[in-house]
PDB file of C-alpha atoms and ligand atoms in Angstrom:
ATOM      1  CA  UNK A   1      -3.861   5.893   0.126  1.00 58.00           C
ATOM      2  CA  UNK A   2      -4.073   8.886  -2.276  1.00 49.00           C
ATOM      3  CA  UNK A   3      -1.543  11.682  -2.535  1.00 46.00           C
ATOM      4  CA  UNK A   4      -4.509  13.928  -2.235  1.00 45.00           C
ATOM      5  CA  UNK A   5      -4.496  16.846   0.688  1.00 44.00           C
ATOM      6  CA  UNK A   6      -3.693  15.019   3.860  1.00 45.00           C
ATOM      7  CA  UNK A   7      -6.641  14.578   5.980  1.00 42.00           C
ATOM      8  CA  UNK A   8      -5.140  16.395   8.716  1.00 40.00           C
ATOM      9  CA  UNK A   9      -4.251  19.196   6.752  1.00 42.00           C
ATOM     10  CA  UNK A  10      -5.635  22.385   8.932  1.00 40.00           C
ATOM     11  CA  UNK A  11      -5.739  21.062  12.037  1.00 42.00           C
ATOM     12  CA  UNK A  12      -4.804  22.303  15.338  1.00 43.00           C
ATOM     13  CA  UNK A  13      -0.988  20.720  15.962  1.00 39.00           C
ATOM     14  CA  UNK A  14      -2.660  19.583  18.778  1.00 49.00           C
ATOM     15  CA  UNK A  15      -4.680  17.021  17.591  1.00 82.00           C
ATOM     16  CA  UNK A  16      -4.651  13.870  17.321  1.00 93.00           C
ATOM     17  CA  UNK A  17      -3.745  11.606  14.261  1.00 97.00           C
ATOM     18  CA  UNK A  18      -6.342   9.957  11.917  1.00 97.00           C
ATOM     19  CA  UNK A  19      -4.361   7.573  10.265  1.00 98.00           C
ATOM     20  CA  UNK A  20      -1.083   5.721  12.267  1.00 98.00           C
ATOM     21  CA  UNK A  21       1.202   3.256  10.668  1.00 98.00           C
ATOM     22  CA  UNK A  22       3.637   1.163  12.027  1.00 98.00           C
ATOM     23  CA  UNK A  23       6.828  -0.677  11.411  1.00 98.00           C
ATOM     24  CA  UNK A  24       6.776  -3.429  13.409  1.00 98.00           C
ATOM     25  CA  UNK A  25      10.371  -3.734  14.410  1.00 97.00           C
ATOM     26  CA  UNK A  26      12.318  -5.771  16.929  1.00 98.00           C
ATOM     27  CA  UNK A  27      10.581  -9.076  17.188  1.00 98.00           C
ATOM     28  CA  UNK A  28      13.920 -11.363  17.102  1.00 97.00           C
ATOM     29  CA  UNK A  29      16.492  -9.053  18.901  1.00 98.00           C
ATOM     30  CA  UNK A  30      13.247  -9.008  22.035  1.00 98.00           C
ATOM     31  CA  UNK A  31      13.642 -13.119  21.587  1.00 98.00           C
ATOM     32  CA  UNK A  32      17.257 -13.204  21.827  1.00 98.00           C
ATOM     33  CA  UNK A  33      17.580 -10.993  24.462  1.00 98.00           C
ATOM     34  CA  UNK A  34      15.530 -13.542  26.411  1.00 98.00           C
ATOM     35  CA  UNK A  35      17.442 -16.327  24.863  1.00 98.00           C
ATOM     36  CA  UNK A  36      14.384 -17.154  22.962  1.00 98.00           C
ATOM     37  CA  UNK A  37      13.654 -18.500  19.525  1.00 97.00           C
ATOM     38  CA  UNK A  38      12.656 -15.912  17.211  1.00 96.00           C
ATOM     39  CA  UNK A  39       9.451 -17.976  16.557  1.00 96.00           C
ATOM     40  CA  UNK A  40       8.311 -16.821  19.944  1.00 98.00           C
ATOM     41  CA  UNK A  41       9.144 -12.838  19.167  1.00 98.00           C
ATOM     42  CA  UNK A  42       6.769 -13.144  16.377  1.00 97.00           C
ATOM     43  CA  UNK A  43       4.509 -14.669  18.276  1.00 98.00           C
ATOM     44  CA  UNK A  44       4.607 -12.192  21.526  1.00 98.00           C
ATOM     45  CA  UNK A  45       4.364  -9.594  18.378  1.00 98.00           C
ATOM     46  CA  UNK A  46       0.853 -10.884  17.561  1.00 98.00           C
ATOM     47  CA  UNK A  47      -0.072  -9.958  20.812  1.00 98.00           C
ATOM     48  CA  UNK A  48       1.543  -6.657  20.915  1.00 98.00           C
ATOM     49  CA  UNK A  49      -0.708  -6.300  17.977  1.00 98.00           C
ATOM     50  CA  UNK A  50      -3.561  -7.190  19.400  1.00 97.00           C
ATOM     51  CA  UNK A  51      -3.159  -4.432  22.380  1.00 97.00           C
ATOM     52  CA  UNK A  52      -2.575  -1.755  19.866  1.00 98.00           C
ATOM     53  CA  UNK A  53      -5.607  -2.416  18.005  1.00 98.00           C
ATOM     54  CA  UNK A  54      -7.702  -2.091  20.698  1.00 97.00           C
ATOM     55  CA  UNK A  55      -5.536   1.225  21.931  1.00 98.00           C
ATOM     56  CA  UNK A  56      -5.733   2.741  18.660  1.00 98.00           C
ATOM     57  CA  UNK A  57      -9.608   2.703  18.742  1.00 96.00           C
ATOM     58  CA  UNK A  58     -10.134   3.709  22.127  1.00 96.00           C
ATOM     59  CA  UNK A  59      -8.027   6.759  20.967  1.00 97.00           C
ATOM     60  CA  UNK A  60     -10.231   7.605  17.903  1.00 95.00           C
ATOM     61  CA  UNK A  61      -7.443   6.753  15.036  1.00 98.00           C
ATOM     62  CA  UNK A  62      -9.502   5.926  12.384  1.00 98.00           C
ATOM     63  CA  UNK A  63      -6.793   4.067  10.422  1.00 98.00           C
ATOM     64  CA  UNK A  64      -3.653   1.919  11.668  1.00 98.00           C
ATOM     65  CA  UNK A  65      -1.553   0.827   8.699  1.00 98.00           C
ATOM     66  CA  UNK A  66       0.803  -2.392   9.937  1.00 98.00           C
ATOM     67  CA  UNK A  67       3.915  -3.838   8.044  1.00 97.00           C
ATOM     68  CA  UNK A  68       3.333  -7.543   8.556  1.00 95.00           C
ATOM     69  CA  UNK A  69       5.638  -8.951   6.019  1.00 94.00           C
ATOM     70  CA  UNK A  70       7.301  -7.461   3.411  1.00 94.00           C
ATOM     71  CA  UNK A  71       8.313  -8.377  -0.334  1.00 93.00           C
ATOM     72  CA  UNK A  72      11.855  -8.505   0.872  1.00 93.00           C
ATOM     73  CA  UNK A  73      11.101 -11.093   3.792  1.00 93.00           C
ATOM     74  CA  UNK A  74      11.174 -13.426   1.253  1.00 95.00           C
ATOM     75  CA  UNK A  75      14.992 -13.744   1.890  1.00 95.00           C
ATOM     76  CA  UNK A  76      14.513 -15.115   5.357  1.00 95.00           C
ATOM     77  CA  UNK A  77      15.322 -18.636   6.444  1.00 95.00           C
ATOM     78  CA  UNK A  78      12.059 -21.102   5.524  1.00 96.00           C
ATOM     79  CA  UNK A  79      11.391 -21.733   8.757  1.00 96.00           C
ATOM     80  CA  UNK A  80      10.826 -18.185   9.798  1.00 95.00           C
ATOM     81  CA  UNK A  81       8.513 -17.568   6.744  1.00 96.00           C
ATOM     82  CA  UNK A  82       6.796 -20.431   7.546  1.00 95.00           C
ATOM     83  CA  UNK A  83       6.141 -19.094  11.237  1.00 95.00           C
ATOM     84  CA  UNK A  84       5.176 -15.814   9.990  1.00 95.00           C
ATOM     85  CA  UNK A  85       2.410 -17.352   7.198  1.00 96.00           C
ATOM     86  CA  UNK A  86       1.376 -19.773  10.057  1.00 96.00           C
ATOM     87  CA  UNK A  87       1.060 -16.415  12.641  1.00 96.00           C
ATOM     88  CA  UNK A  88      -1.175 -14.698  10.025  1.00 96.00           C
ATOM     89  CA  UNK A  89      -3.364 -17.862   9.798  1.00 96.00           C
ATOM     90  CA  UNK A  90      -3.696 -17.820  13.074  1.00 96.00           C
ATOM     91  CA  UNK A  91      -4.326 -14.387  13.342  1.00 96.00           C
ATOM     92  CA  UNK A  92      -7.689 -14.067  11.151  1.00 96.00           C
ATOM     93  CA  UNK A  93      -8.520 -17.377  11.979  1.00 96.00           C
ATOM     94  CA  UNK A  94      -8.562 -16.068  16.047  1.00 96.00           C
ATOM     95  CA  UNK A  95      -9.344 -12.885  15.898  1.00 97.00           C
ATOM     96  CA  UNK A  96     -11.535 -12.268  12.957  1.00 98.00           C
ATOM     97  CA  UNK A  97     -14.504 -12.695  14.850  1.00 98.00           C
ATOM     98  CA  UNK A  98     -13.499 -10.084  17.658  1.00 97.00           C
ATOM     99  CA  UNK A  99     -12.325  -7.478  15.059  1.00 98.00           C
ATOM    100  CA  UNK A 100     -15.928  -7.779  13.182  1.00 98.00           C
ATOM    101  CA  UNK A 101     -17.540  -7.681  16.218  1.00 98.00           C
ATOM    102  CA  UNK A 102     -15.216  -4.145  17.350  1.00 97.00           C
ATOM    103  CA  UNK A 103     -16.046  -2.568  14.031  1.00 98.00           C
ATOM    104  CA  UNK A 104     -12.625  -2.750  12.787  1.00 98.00           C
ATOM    105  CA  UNK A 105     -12.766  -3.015   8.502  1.00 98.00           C
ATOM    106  CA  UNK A 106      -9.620  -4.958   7.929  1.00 98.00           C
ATOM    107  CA  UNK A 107      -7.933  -4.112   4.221  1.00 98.00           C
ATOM    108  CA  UNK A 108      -4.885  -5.668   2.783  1.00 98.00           C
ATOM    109  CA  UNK A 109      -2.134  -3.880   0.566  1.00 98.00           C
ATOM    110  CA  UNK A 110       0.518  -5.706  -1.118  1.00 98.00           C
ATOM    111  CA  UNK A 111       0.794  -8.421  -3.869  1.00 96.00           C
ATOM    112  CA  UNK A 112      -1.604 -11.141  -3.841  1.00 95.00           C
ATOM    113  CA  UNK A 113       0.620 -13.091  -6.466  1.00 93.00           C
ATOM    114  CA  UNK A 114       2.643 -15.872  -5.443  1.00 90.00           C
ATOM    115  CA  UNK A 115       0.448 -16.085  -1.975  1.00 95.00           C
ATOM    116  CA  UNK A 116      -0.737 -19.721  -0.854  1.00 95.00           C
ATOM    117  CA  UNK A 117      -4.378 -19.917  -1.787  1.00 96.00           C
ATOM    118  CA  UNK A 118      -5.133 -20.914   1.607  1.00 96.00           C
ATOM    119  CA  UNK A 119      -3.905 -17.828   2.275  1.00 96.00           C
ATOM    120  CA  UNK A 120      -5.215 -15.300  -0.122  1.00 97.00           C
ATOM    121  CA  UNK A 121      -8.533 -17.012   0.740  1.00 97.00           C
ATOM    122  CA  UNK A 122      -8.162 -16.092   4.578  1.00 97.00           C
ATOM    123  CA  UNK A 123      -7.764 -12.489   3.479  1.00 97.00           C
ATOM    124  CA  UNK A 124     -10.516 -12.493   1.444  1.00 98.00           C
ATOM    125  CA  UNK A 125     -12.514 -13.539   3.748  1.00 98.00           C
ATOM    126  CA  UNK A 126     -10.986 -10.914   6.518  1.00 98.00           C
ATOM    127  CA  UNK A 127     -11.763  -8.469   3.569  1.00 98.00           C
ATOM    128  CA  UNK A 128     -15.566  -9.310   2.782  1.00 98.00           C
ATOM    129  CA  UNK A 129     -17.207 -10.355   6.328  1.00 98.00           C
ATOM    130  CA  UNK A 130     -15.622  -6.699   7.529  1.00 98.00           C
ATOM    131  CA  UNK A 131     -16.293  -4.753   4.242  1.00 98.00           C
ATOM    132  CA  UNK A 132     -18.865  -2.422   6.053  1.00 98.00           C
ATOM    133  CA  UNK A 133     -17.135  -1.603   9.402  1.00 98.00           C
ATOM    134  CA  UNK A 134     -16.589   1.971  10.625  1.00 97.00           C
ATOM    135  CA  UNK A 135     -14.917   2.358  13.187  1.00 97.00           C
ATOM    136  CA  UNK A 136     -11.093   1.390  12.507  1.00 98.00           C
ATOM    137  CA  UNK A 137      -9.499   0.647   9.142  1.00 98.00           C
ATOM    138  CA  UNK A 138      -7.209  -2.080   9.868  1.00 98.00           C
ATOM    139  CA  UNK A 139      -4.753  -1.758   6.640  1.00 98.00           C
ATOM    140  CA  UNK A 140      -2.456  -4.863   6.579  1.00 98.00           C
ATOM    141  CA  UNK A 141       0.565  -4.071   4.758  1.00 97.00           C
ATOM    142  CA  UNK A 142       1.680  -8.191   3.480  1.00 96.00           C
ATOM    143  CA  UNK A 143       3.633  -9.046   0.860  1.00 96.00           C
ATOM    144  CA  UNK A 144       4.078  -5.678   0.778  1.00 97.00           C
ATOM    145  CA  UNK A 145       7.063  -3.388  -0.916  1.00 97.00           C
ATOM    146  CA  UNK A 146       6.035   0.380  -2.098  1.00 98.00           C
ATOM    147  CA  UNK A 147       8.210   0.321  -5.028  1.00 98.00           C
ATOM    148  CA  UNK A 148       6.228  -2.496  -6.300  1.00 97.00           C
ATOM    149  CA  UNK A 149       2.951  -0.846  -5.392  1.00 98.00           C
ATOM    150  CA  UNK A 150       4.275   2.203  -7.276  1.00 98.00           C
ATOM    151  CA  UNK A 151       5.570   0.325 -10.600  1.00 98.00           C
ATOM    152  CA  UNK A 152       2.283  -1.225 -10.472  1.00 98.00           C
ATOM    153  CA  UNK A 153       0.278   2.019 -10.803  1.00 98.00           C
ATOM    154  CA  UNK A 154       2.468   3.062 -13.636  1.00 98.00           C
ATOM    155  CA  UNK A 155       2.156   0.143 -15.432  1.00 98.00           C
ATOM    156  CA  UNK A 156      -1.929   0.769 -15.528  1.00 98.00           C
ATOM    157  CA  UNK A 157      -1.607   4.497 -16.484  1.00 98.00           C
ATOM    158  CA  UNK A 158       0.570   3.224 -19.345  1.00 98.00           C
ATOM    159  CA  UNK A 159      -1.603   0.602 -20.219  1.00 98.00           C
ATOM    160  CA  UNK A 160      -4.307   3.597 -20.624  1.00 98.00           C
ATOM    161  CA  UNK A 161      -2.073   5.128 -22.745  1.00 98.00           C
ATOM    162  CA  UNK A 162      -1.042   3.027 -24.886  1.00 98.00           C
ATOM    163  CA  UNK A 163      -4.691   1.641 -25.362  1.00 98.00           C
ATOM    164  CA  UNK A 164      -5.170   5.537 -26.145  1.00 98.00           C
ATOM    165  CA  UNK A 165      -7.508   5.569 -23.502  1.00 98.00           C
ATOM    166  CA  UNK A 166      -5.486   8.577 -22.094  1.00 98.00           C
ATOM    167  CA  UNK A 167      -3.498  11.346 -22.510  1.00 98.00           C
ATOM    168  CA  UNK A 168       0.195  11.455 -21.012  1.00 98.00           C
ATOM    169  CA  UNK A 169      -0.159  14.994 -20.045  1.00 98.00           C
ATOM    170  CA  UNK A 170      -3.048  13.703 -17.596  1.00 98.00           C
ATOM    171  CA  UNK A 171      -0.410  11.875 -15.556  1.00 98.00           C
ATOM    172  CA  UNK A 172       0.347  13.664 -12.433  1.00 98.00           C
ATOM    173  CA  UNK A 173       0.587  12.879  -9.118  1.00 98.00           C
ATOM    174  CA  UNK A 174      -3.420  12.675  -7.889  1.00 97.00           C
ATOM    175  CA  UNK A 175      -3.923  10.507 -11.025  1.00 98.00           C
ATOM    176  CA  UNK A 176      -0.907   8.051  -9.834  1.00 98.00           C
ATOM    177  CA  UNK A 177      -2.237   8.062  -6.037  1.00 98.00           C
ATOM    178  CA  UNK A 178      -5.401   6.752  -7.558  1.00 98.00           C
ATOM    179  CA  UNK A 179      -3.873   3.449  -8.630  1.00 98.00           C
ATOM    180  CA  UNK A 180      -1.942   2.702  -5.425  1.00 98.00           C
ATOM    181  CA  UNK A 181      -3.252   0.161  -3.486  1.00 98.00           C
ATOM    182  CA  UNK A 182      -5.759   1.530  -1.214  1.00 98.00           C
ATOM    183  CA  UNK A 183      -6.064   5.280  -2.793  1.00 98.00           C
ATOM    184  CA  UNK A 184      -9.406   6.016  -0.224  1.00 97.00           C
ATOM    185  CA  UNK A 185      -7.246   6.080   2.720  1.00 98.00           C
ATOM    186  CA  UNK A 186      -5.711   9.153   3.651  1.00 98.00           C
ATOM    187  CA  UNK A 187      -2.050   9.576   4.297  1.00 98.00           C
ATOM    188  CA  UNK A 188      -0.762   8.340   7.273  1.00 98.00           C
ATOM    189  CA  UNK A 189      -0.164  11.567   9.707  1.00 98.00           C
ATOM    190  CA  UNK A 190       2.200   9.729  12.176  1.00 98.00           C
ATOM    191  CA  UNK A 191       4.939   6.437  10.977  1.00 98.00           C
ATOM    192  CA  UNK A 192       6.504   5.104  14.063  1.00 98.00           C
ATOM    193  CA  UNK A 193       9.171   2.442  13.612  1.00 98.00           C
ATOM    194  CA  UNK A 194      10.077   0.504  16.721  1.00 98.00           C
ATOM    195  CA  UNK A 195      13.551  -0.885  17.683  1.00 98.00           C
ATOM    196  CA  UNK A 196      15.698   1.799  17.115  1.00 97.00           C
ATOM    197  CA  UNK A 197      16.151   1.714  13.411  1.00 97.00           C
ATOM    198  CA  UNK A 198      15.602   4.831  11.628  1.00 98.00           C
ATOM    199  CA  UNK A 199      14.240   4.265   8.401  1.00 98.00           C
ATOM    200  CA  UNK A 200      11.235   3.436   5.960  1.00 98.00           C
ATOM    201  CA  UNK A 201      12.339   0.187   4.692  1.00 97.00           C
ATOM    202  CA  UNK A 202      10.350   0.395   1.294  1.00 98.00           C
ATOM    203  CA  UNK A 203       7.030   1.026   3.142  1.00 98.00           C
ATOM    204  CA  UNK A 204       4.372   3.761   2.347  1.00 98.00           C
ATOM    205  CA  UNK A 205       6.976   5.380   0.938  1.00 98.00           C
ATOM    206  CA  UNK A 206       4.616   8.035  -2.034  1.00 98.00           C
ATOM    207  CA  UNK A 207       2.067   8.226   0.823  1.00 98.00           C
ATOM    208  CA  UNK A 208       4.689   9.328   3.514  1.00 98.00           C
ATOM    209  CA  UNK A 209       5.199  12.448   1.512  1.00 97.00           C
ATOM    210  CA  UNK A 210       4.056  14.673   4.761  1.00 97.00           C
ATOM    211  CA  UNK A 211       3.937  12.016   7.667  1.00 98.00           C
ATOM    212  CA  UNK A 212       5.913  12.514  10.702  1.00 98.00           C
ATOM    213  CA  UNK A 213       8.354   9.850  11.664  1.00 98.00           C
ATOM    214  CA  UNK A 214       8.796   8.918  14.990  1.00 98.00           C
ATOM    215  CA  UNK A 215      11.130   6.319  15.840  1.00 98.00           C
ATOM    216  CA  UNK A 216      11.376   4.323  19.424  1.00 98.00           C
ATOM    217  CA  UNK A 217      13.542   2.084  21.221  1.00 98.00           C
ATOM    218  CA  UNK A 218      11.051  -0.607  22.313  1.00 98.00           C
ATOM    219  CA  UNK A 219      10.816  -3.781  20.599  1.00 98.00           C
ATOM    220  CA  UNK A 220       7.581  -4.120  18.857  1.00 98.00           C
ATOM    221  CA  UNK A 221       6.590  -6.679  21.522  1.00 98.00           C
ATOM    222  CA  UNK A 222       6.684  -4.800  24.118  1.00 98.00           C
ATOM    223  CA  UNK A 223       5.250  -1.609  22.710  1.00 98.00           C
ATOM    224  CA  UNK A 224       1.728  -1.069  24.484  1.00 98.00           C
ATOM    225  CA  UNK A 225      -0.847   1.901  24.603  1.00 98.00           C
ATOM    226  CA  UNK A 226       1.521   3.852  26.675  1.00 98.00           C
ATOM    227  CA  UNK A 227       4.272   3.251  24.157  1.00 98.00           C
ATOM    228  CA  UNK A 228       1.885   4.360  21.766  1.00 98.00           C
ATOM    229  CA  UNK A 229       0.418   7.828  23.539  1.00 98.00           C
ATOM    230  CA  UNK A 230       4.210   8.602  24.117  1.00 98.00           C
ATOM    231  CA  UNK A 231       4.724   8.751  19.880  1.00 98.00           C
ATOM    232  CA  UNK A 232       1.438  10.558  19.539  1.00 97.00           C
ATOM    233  CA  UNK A 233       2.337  13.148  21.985  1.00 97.00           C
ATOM    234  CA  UNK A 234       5.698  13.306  20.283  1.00 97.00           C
ATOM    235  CA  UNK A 235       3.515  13.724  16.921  1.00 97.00           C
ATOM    236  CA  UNK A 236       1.542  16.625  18.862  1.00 95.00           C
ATOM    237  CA  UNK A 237       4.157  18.547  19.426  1.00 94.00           C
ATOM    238  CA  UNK A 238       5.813  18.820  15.998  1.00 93.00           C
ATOM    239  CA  UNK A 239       4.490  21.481  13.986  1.00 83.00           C
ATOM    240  CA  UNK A 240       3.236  20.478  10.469  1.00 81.00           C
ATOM    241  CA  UNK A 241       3.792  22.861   7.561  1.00 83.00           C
ATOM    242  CA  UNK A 242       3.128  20.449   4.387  1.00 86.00           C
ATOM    243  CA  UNK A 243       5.562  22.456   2.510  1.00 87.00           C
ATOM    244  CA  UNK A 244       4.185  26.073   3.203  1.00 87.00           C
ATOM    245  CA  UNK A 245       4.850  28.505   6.038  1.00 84.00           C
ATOM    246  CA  UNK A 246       4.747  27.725   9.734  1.00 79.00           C
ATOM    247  CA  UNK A 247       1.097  28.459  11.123  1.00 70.00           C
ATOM    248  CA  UNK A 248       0.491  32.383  13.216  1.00 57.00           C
ATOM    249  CA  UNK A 249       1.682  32.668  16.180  1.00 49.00           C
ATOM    250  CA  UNK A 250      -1.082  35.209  17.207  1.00 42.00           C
ATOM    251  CA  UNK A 251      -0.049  38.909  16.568  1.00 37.00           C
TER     252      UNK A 251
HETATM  253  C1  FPP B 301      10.150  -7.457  12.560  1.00 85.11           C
HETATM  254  O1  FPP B 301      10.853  -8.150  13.497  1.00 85.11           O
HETATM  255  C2  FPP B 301       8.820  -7.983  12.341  1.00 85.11           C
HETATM  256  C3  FPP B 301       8.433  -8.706  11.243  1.00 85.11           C
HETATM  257  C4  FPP B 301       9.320  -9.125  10.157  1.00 85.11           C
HETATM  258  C5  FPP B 301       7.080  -9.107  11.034  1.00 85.11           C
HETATM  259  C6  FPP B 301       6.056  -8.480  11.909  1.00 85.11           C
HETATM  260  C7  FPP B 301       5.160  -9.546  12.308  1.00 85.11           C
HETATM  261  C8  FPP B 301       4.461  -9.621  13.442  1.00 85.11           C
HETATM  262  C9  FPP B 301       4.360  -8.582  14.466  1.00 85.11           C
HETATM  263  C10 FPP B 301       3.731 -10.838  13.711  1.00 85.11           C
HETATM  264  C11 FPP B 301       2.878 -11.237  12.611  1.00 85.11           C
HETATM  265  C12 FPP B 301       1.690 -10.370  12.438  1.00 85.11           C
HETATM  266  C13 FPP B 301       0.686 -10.801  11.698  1.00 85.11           C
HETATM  267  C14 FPP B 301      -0.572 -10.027  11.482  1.00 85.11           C
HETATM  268  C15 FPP B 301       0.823 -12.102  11.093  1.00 85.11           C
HETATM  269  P1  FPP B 301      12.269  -8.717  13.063  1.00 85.11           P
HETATM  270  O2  FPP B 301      12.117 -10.181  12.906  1.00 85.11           O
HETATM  271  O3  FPP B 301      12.746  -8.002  11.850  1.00 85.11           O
HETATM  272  O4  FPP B 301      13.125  -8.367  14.320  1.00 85.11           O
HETATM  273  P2  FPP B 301      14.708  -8.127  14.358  1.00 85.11           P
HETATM  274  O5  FPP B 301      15.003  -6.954  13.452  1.00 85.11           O
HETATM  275  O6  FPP B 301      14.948  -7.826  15.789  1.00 85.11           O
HETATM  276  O7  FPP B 301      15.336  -9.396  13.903  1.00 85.11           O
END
C-alpha cells in the first residue's frame, strides 16, 4: 500500500470506498458471552469472514484488508495459536476454490519468517492460483505488525545506501511506501475495528495516514453486510479533506 495520493482522493463524499480494512475484534468476549470456548469465536469469526467477503464484492470494494493474526499474538496461550494456524489451514484449504472461482486475488502482508512451512506453502499457493483475479483484492494481514513492515522498508533503503546505490536525500515518503509490503494497493479509505475498542493496534498504521476510522460495538462474529453498510454510510457522511480545505459548498 503506497503513501501515494489516496485513490479516493476527489471524490464525491458520497461515494463509496475502494479499499476497506478491518480489525477483526471480539471473537472471545462473543464466546464467553455464550459461555463458549474461545476456539469456537474464532471459528464463528471464519464465517463472519466469509459473509463479508462476499458483501464487500457485491458492494464494488475493490480491496478488503483483514487483520488475521498479528506479530503480537504470539503471546497468546499455545492452544489458541494453534486454533488460529489450524483456522487459516482450514480456511484456504475450504475456500480457496470458491474465492478463485469469485475473482477474489488473495495477497498476504506480514512476515513470512518463523511461519510453519506447511503454512507459508498454503499461502503461496492462495497467492499464485489467484495471481490474476480482478475483482476483489483479498489482502490478509498475518503475522502481521506495521512497525515491522516499516523497519523493514528502512532497512532496504539503507541497504541502497550504503551499497551507494542511492542517495539519502532520495528518501522521502513515496520512496518508503514503495518498500512496504504491498505498495500497489491504495490506502485503505475506511478502518473499522469491531468490539468497541478504539484503536489501531500496530496495523496499517503509514498507510492509515488519511483513512477514516470507524469503530462498532458488534463482535466480529456477528458483524454481517448490514453491519458493514452501517460503517460505510458512517464513512459517507464524513467529509474528507486530506489535509487541505473542506470542499465548496456551492456559492
Ligand atoms: C480477535 O478476537 C481476533 C483475532 C485475534 C483473530 C481474527 C481471526 C479470525 C476472525 C479467524 C481466523 C481468520 C483466518 C483467515 C484464519 P480476540 O480473540 O482478540 O477477541 P477478544 O478481544 O474478545 O478476546
Amino acid at each position: 500500500m503506497s503513501n501515494a495520493a489516496p485513490a479516493t482522493e476527489g471524490q464525491d463524499r458520497s461515494d463509496g470506498p475502494l479499499h476497506v480494512a478491518i480489525i477483526m475484534d471480539g471473537n472471545g468476549r462473543w464466546a464467553a458471552a455464550r459461555g463458549l470456548p474461545r476456539a469456537e469465536g474464532h471459528r464463528r469469526g471464519v464465517e463472519a469472514l466469509r459473509r463479508v467477503v462476499r458483501a464487500v464484492s457485491e458492494l464494488g470494494i475493490l480491496h478488503l484488508t483483514i487483520f488475521s493474526f498479528s506479530s503480537e499474538n504470539w503471546s497468546r496461550p499455545a492452544t489458541e495459536i494453534g486454533d488460529l494456524f489450524g483456522l487459516l489451514r482450514r480456511f484456504i484449504r475450504n475456500d480457496l476454490a470458491t474465492l478463485h472461482r469469485d475473482g477474489v486475488r488473495v495477497r498476504v502482508i506480514g512476515e513470512r519468517a518463523g511461519l510453519e512451512p506447511d503454512i507459508c506453502a498454503l499461502l503461496n499457493e492462495a497467492e499464485e492460483l489467484t495471481r490474476g483475479n480482478t475483482r476483489l483484492n483479498l489482502i490478509v494481514a498475518f503475522n502481521y505488525g506495521s512497525r515491522q513492515e516499516i523497519a523493514n522498508a528502512a532497512q532496504r533503503l539503507a541497504r541502497e545506501v550504503a551499497e551507494g546505490r542511492r542517495d539519502p536525500s532520495s528518501i522521502d515518503a513515496d520512496a518508503l511506501g514503495q518498500y512496504l509490503d504491498a505498495p500497489d494497493i491504495p490506502d485503505p479509505d475506511l478502518i473499522i475495528r469491531t468490539s468497541g475498542e478504539q484503536r489501531l493496534s500496530n496495523f496499517l498504521m503509514w498507510q492509515a495516514a488519511y483513512s477514516e476510522l470507524v469503530f462498532v460495538p458488534t463482535h466480529w462474529p456477528d458483524f454481517d453486510k448490514a453491519t458493514l453498510e452501517g460503517a460505510i454510510a458512517e464513512y459517507a457522511r464524513r467529509e474528507r479533506r486530506f489535509g487541505g480545505l473542506a470542499a465548496k459548498t456551492g456559492s
